[in-house]
Amino acid sequence: MTVRIIHVGLGGWGGSWAREAIPAVSEVQVVGIVDPSADTLEAVRTDLGLPETAAFASLTDALTAVDADAVVITAPAVTHVPLALEALDAGKHVLVEKPFANTADEAAAAVHRAEERGLVLQVSQNYRFYPAPRVVRDLLAADTLGELSAINVDFRQWDNDRPFADHPHYRFPHAMFNDMAIHHIDLLRMVTGQEPVRVFAKATYPSFSKYQDEAVASMLIEMQDGLVVSYRGSWLSRAEHTAWAGEWSIQGEDGEIQFTSRAGEPGDVSGDLVTVRRAGDTSATPVELPTAEHHDRQGGLQAFARSVEGGPAPETSGRDNLRSLALMEAATRSAASGVPEDVVVPS
Ligand SMILES: NC(=O)c1ccc[n+]([C@@H]2O[C@H](COP(=O)([O-])OP(=O)(O)OC[C@H]3O[C@@H](n4cnc5c(N)ncnc54)[C@H](O)[C@@H]3O)[C@@H](O)[C@H]2O)c1
């Protein structure tokens, strides 16, 4: 069976989903596309060779006009939960871009609705679908480092050259915590298999920043067993840029793992790198990384299609993602309050 999808939100990233990610996955077929911008909608419709009857200005119109199994939402974050609820109420499975929502409570409403209706609700945490973090997860699960003593994560990019009016990114709510660090937070939970319990966060606002909210932030994250993770993220860094998944150092009694991931274009795994330096070794040894049929968004989309068809529940389910959102939200609370904040996961 092919999962028939309505694709909602065809902007900068959504357009790339439409043209590159979705067509690569044979388990899905687009039966409708939605965007309120007529120009954006028409450009994608033409590129995909879809009939005019498959293009809609709203999800409501699309749900009325076409038969679909699922809705893929790549519109702005503020629309994610309202669109997901509408799709779930129409009996459709949902795959939604990160950040699932700007608050964990808002996201929980969609999780509850999906559970009541027995529908798949997955968040596209695409950084999980790269070889390096998956191998690191397996190495840590195999106790390669013994007891962990520290994890340090750095993310550095520069995105501040565009005119304010032309670049929606500057207006994303919490461009560092909610737009970017959510990826690293979600990876932290995946690779360690541990949950965060408390965070102290500090945001800085350089005068040259074009961002409406914070573009630079640091966090100290306390995990459930007492491990402390240090995180430094910046959209305004003139230092050497990191890959999108950041630079990681994971230190334990028996050695250190370093990794980086998602270095190039979306889906390019050639820049993924994992090294292990065991106690007493003078140099680090690279670890061979397996590849999968699909990576990045395509890997998540394939997992979603398989769940819809009765396969395993997605590892990045809406329910799982509440835990990533809860840390993201606690970080924004801490940056505002100036004190450490507990991670509060809604039920
Ligand atoms: N996972 C990643 O690596 C990654 C990368 C970039 C962006 N994103 C995420 O993708 C999402 C979209 O980001 P973007 O950069 O494409 O934003 P964008 O502002 O460029 O595009 C958003 C599009 O959604 C449309 N839209 C707005 N309201 C809508 C609605 N109610 N129904 C349908 N369409 C609507 C707009 O007309 C626009 O075309 C965000 O959640 C962002 O965080 C994820």
Short mmCIF file of N, CA, C and O and ligand atoms in Angstrom, two decimals, residues 7-17 34-38 40-41 56-59 73-80 82-83 86 96-100 124-127 166-169 171-172 178-180 182-183 244 262 266 296-297, ligand 1:
data_model
loop_
_atom_site.label_atom_id
_atom_site.label_comp_id
_atom_site.label_asym_id
_atom_site.label_seq_id
_atom_site.Cartn_x
_atom_site.Cartn_y
_atom_site.Cartn_z
N HIS A 7 0.23 17.47 1.73
CA HIS A 7 1.43 18.17 2.22
C HIS A 7 1.10 19.65 2.42
O HIS A 7 0.73 20.35 1.47
N VAL A 8 1.29 20.11 3.66
CA VAL A 8 0.84 21.45 4.06
C VAL A 8 2.02 22.33 4.44
O VAL A 8 2.78 21.99 5.36
N GLY A 9 2.19 23.48 3.74
CA GLY A 9 3.27 24.42 4.06
C GLY A 9 4.45 24.18 3.13
O GLY A 9 5.24 23.25 3.33
N LEU A 10 4.56 25.03 2.10
CA LEU A 10 5.51 24.76 1.01
C LEU A 10 6.55 25.86 0.86
O LEU A 10 7.00 26.17 -0.24
N GLY A 11 6.93 26.48 2.01
CA GLY A 11 7.88 27.60 1.97
C GLY A 11 9.31 27.13 1.76
O GLY A 11 9.56 26.15 1.05
N GLY A 12 10.28 27.82 2.42
CA GLY A 12 11.69 27.51 2.19
C GLY A 12 11.99 26.04 2.41
O GLY A 12 12.50 25.33 1.53
N TRP A 13 11.66 25.53 3.57
CA TRP A 13 11.96 24.14 3.92
C TRP A 13 10.89 23.20 3.39
O TRP A 13 11.18 22.11 2.89
N GLY A 14 9.64 23.64 3.46
CA GLY A 14 8.54 22.80 2.96
C GLY A 14 8.66 22.57 1.45
O GLY A 14 8.35 21.49 0.94
N GLY A 15 9.16 23.59 0.72
CA GLY A 15 9.36 23.43 -0.72
C GLY A 15 10.42 22.37 -1.00
O GLY A 15 10.30 21.59 -1.96
N SER A 16 11.43 22.32 -0.15
CA SER A 16 12.47 21.30 -0.30
C SER A 16 11.92 19.91 0.06
O SER A 16 12.26 18.91 -0.59
N TRP A 17 11.05 19.85 1.04
CA TRP A 17 10.35 18.57 1.32
C TRP A 17 9.62 18.11 0.05
O TRP A 17 9.68 16.95 -0.34
N VAL A 34 -0.85 22.15 -0.04
CA VAL A 34 -1.56 23.29 0.57
C VAL A 34 -0.57 24.39 0.91
O VAL A 34 0.46 24.14 1.55
N ASP A 35 -0.89 25.62 0.50
CA ASP A 35 -0.17 26.80 0.99
C ASP A 35 -1.05 28.01 0.70
O ASP A 35 -1.60 28.12 -0.40
N PRO A 36 -1.18 28.92 1.68
CA PRO A 36 -2.01 30.11 1.44
C PRO A 36 -1.37 31.08 0.45
O PRO A 36 -2.07 31.94 -0.10
N SER A 37 -0.07 30.96 0.20
CA SER A 37 0.57 31.83 -0.80
C SER A 37 0.35 31.22 -2.19
O SER A 37 0.87 30.14 -2.51
N ALA A 38 -0.42 31.93 -3.02
CA ALA A 38 -0.78 31.41 -4.35
C ALA A 38 0.47 31.18 -5.20
O ALA A 38 0.56 30.18 -5.93
N THR A 40 3.60 30.52 -4.19
CA THR A 40 4.34 29.36 -3.67
C THR A 40 3.65 28.06 -4.08
O THR A 40 4.29 27.10 -4.54
N LEU A 41 2.33 28.05 -3.93
CA LEU A 41 1.54 26.86 -4.25
C LEU A 41 1.70 26.50 -5.72
O LEU A 41 1.93 25.34 -6.08
N PHE A 56 -4.37 23.54 -2.97
CA PHE A 56 -5.38 24.16 -2.11
C PHE A 56 -4.76 25.29 -1.28
O PHE A 56 -3.60 25.22 -0.89
N ALA A 57 -5.62 26.28 -0.97
CA ALA A 57 -5.16 27.40 -0.14
C ALA A 57 -5.25 27.07 1.35
O ALA A 57 -4.68 27.79 2.17
N SER A 58 -5.99 26.02 1.72
CA SER A 58 -6.10 25.67 3.14
C SER A 58 -6.21 24.15 3.29
O SER A 58 -6.68 23.45 2.38
N LEU A 59 -5.83 23.68 4.48
CA LEU A 59 -5.96 22.25 4.77
C LEU A 59 -7.43 21.86 4.76
O LEU A 59 -7.79 20.77 4.29
N ILE A 73 2.96 18.11 7.77
CA ILE A 73 2.87 19.56 8.07
C ILE A 73 4.28 20.16 8.13
O ILE A 73 5.07 19.82 9.03
N THR A 74 4.57 21.06 7.20
CA THR A 74 5.87 21.75 7.19
C THR A 74 5.66 23.27 7.13
O THR A 74 6.45 23.99 6.53
N ALA A 75 4.56 23.71 7.74
CA ALA A 75 4.25 25.15 7.85
C ALA A 75 4.95 25.69 9.11
O ALA A 75 5.60 24.93 9.84
N PRO A 76 4.84 27.00 9.39
CA PRO A 76 5.53 27.54 10.58
C PRO A 76 5.05 26.90 11.89
O PRO A 76 3.92 26.42 12.00
N ALA A 77 5.93 26.95 12.90
CA ALA A 77 5.68 26.24 14.16
C ALA A 77 4.34 26.63 14.80
O ALA A 77 3.65 25.77 15.36
N VAL A 78 3.97 27.90 14.74
CA VAL A 78 2.72 28.33 15.40
C VAL A 78 1.49 27.64 14.81
O VAL A 78 0.46 27.56 15.45
N THR A 79 1.61 27.12 13.58
CA THR A 79 0.46 26.46 12.94
C THR A 79 0.44 24.95 13.19
O THR A 79 -0.55 24.29 12.85
N HIS A 80 1.52 24.40 13.75
CA HIS A 80 1.66 22.94 13.78
C HIS A 80 0.51 22.25 14.51
O HIS A 80 -0.10 21.32 13.98
N PRO A 82 -2.56 23.48 15.66
CA PRO A 82 -3.89 23.66 15.06
C PRO A 82 -4.09 22.81 13.80
O PRO A 82 -5.15 22.19 13.63
N LEU A 83 -3.09 22.76 12.93
CA LEU A 83 -3.22 21.94 11.71
C LEU A 83 -3.25 20.45 12.05
O LEU A 83 -4.03 19.69 11.46
N GLU A 86 -6.67 19.53 13.34
CA GLU A 86 -7.65 19.46 12.24
C GLU A 86 -7.50 18.16 11.46
O GLU A 86 -8.49 17.50 11.12
N VAL A 96 4.66 15.88 11.56
CA VAL A 96 4.80 17.33 11.69
C VAL A 96 6.27 17.69 11.89
O VAL A 96 7.01 16.99 12.58
N GLU A 97 6.67 18.82 11.29
CA GLU A 97 8.05 19.30 11.44
C GLU A 97 8.32 19.70 12.89
O GLU A 97 7.40 19.97 13.66
N LYS A 98 9.59 19.75 13.22
CA LYS A 98 10.01 20.32 14.50
C LYS A 98 10.00 21.84 14.38
O LYS A 98 10.11 22.32 13.24
N PRO A 99 9.91 22.63 15.43
CA PRO A 99 9.47 22.17 16.73
C PRO A 99 7.98 21.83 16.68
O PRO A 99 7.19 22.58 16.10
N PHE A 100 7.64 20.69 17.26
CA PHE A 100 6.26 20.21 17.28
C PHE A 100 5.34 21.37 17.69
O PHE A 100 4.28 21.60 17.08
N SER A 124 9.00 15.20 12.93
CA SER A 124 10.18 15.00 12.08
C SER A 124 11.41 15.55 12.77
O SER A 124 11.81 16.69 12.55
N GLN A 125 12.00 14.73 13.65
CA GLN A 125 13.31 15.05 14.25
C GLN A 125 14.35 14.39 13.37
O GLN A 125 14.92 13.35 13.69
N ASN A 126 14.59 15.02 12.23
CA ASN A 126 15.34 14.38 11.15
C ASN A 126 16.80 14.11 11.48
O ASN A 126 17.43 13.24 10.89
N TYR A 127 17.37 14.86 12.47
CA TYR A 127 18.79 14.65 12.78
C TYR A 127 19.03 13.25 13.37
O TYR A 127 20.15 12.77 13.38
N ASP A 166 12.94 39.94 4.57
CA ASP A 166 12.98 38.80 3.63
C ASP A 166 13.20 37.46 4.29
O ASP A 166 13.22 36.44 3.62
N HIS A 167 13.50 37.45 5.58
CA HIS A 167 14.04 36.21 6.16
C HIS A 167 13.20 35.82 7.38
O HIS A 167 13.45 36.30 8.50
N PRO A 168 12.20 34.92 7.18
CA PRO A 168 11.31 34.55 8.29
C PRO A 168 12.07 33.99 9.50
O PRO A 168 11.58 34.07 10.62
N HIS A 169 13.29 33.48 9.24
CA HIS A 169 14.04 32.88 10.35
C HIS A 169 14.25 33.85 11.51
O HIS A 169 14.23 33.47 12.67
N ARG A 171 12.33 35.88 12.64
CA ARG A 171 11.09 36.05 13.40
C ARG A 171 10.60 34.74 14.01
O ARG A 171 9.56 34.72 14.65
N PHE A 172 11.34 33.63 13.80
CA PHE A 172 10.93 32.38 14.44
C PHE A 172 10.91 32.59 15.96
O PHE A 172 11.86 33.17 16.51
N ASN A 178 14.13 27.05 20.38
CA ASN A 178 13.02 26.29 19.79
C ASN A 178 13.29 25.83 18.37
O ASN A 178 12.80 24.78 17.95
N ASP A 179 14.05 26.62 17.63
CA ASP A 179 14.28 26.24 16.24
C ASP A 179 15.50 25.33 16.10
O ASP A 179 15.46 24.37 15.33
N MET A 180 16.59 25.63 16.83
CA MET A 180 17.85 24.89 16.60
C MET A 180 18.20 23.93 17.72
O MET A 180 18.44 22.75 17.47
N ILE A 182 16.46 22.48 19.78
CA ILE A 182 15.54 21.34 19.87
C ILE A 182 16.14 20.11 19.17
O ILE A 182 15.96 18.98 19.63
N HIS A 183 16.87 20.33 18.06
CA HIS A 183 17.53 19.20 17.39
C HIS A 183 18.55 18.54 18.34
O HIS A 183 18.62 17.32 18.44
N TRP A 244 25.58 20.93 11.25
CA TRP A 244 24.27 21.29 11.83
C TRP A 244 23.97 20.53 13.11
O TRP A 244 23.30 21.04 14.01
N ARG A 262 25.49 15.64 9.97
CA ARG A 262 24.74 16.54 9.08
C ARG A 262 25.59 17.76 8.69
O ARG A 262 25.23 18.90 8.93
N PRO A 266 21.09 18.60 3.10
CA PRO A 266 20.21 17.63 3.74
C PRO A 266 20.34 16.26 3.08
O PRO A 266 20.30 16.14 1.86
N ASP A 296 17.97 11.34 7.10
CA ASP A 296 17.36 12.66 7.27
C ASP A 296 15.84 12.57 7.19
O ASP A 296 15.24 11.61 7.70
N ARG A 297 15.20 13.54 6.53
CA ARG A 297 13.72 13.56 6.47
C ARG A 297 13.18 12.29 5.83
O ARG A 297 12.14 11.77 6.23
N1 LIG B 1 14.27 19.89 10.36
C1 LIG B 1 15.01 20.82 9.79
O1 LIG B 1 16.20 20.59 9.55
C2 LIG B 1 14.35 22.12 9.40
C3 LIG B 1 15.02 23.06 8.61
C4 LIG B 1 14.34 24.24 8.29
C5 LIG B 1 13.05 24.47 8.76
N2 LIG B 1 12.44 23.53 9.54
C6 LIG B 1 11.08 23.72 10.07
O2 LIG B 1 10.15 23.71 8.98
C7 LIG B 1 9.04 24.55 9.29
C8 LIG B 1 8.82 25.55 8.15
O3 LIG B 1 9.98 26.35 8.03
P1 LIG B 1 10.27 27.19 6.69
O4 LIG B 1 11.66 27.65 6.82
O5 LIG B 1 9.87 26.45 5.47
O6 LIG B 1 9.26 28.43 6.91
P2 LIG B 1 8.79 29.50 5.82
O7 LIG B 1 8.32 30.67 6.58
O8 LIG B 1 9.86 29.65 4.76
O9 LIG B 1 7.56 28.79 5.07
C9 LIG B 1 6.34 28.52 5.70
C10 LIG B 1 5.30 28.26 4.61
O10 LIG B 1 4.09 27.84 5.27
C11 LIG B 1 3.01 28.53 4.67
N3 LIG B 1 1.91 28.63 5.65
C12 LIG B 1 1.73 29.54 6.64
N4 LIG B 1 0.59 29.26 7.31
C13 LIG B 1 0.06 28.15 6.73
C14 LIG B 1 -1.11 27.39 6.98
N5 LIG B 1 -1.95 27.70 7.98
N6 LIG B 1 -1.37 26.33 6.18
C15 LIG B 1 -0.52 26.00 5.18
N7 LIG B 1 0.61 26.67 4.91
C16 LIG B 1 0.89 27.74 5.69
C17 LIG B 1 3.57 29.89 4.26
O11 LIG B 1 2.79 30.50 3.25
C18 LIG B 1 4.96 29.49 3.77
O12 LIG B 1 4.93 29.14 2.40
C19 LIG B 1 9.35 25.19 10.66
O13 LIG B 1 8.71 24.45 11.67
C20 LIG B 1 10.86 25.05 10.77
O14 LIG B 1 11.32 24.99 12.12
C21 LIG B 1 13.06 22.35 9.85
#
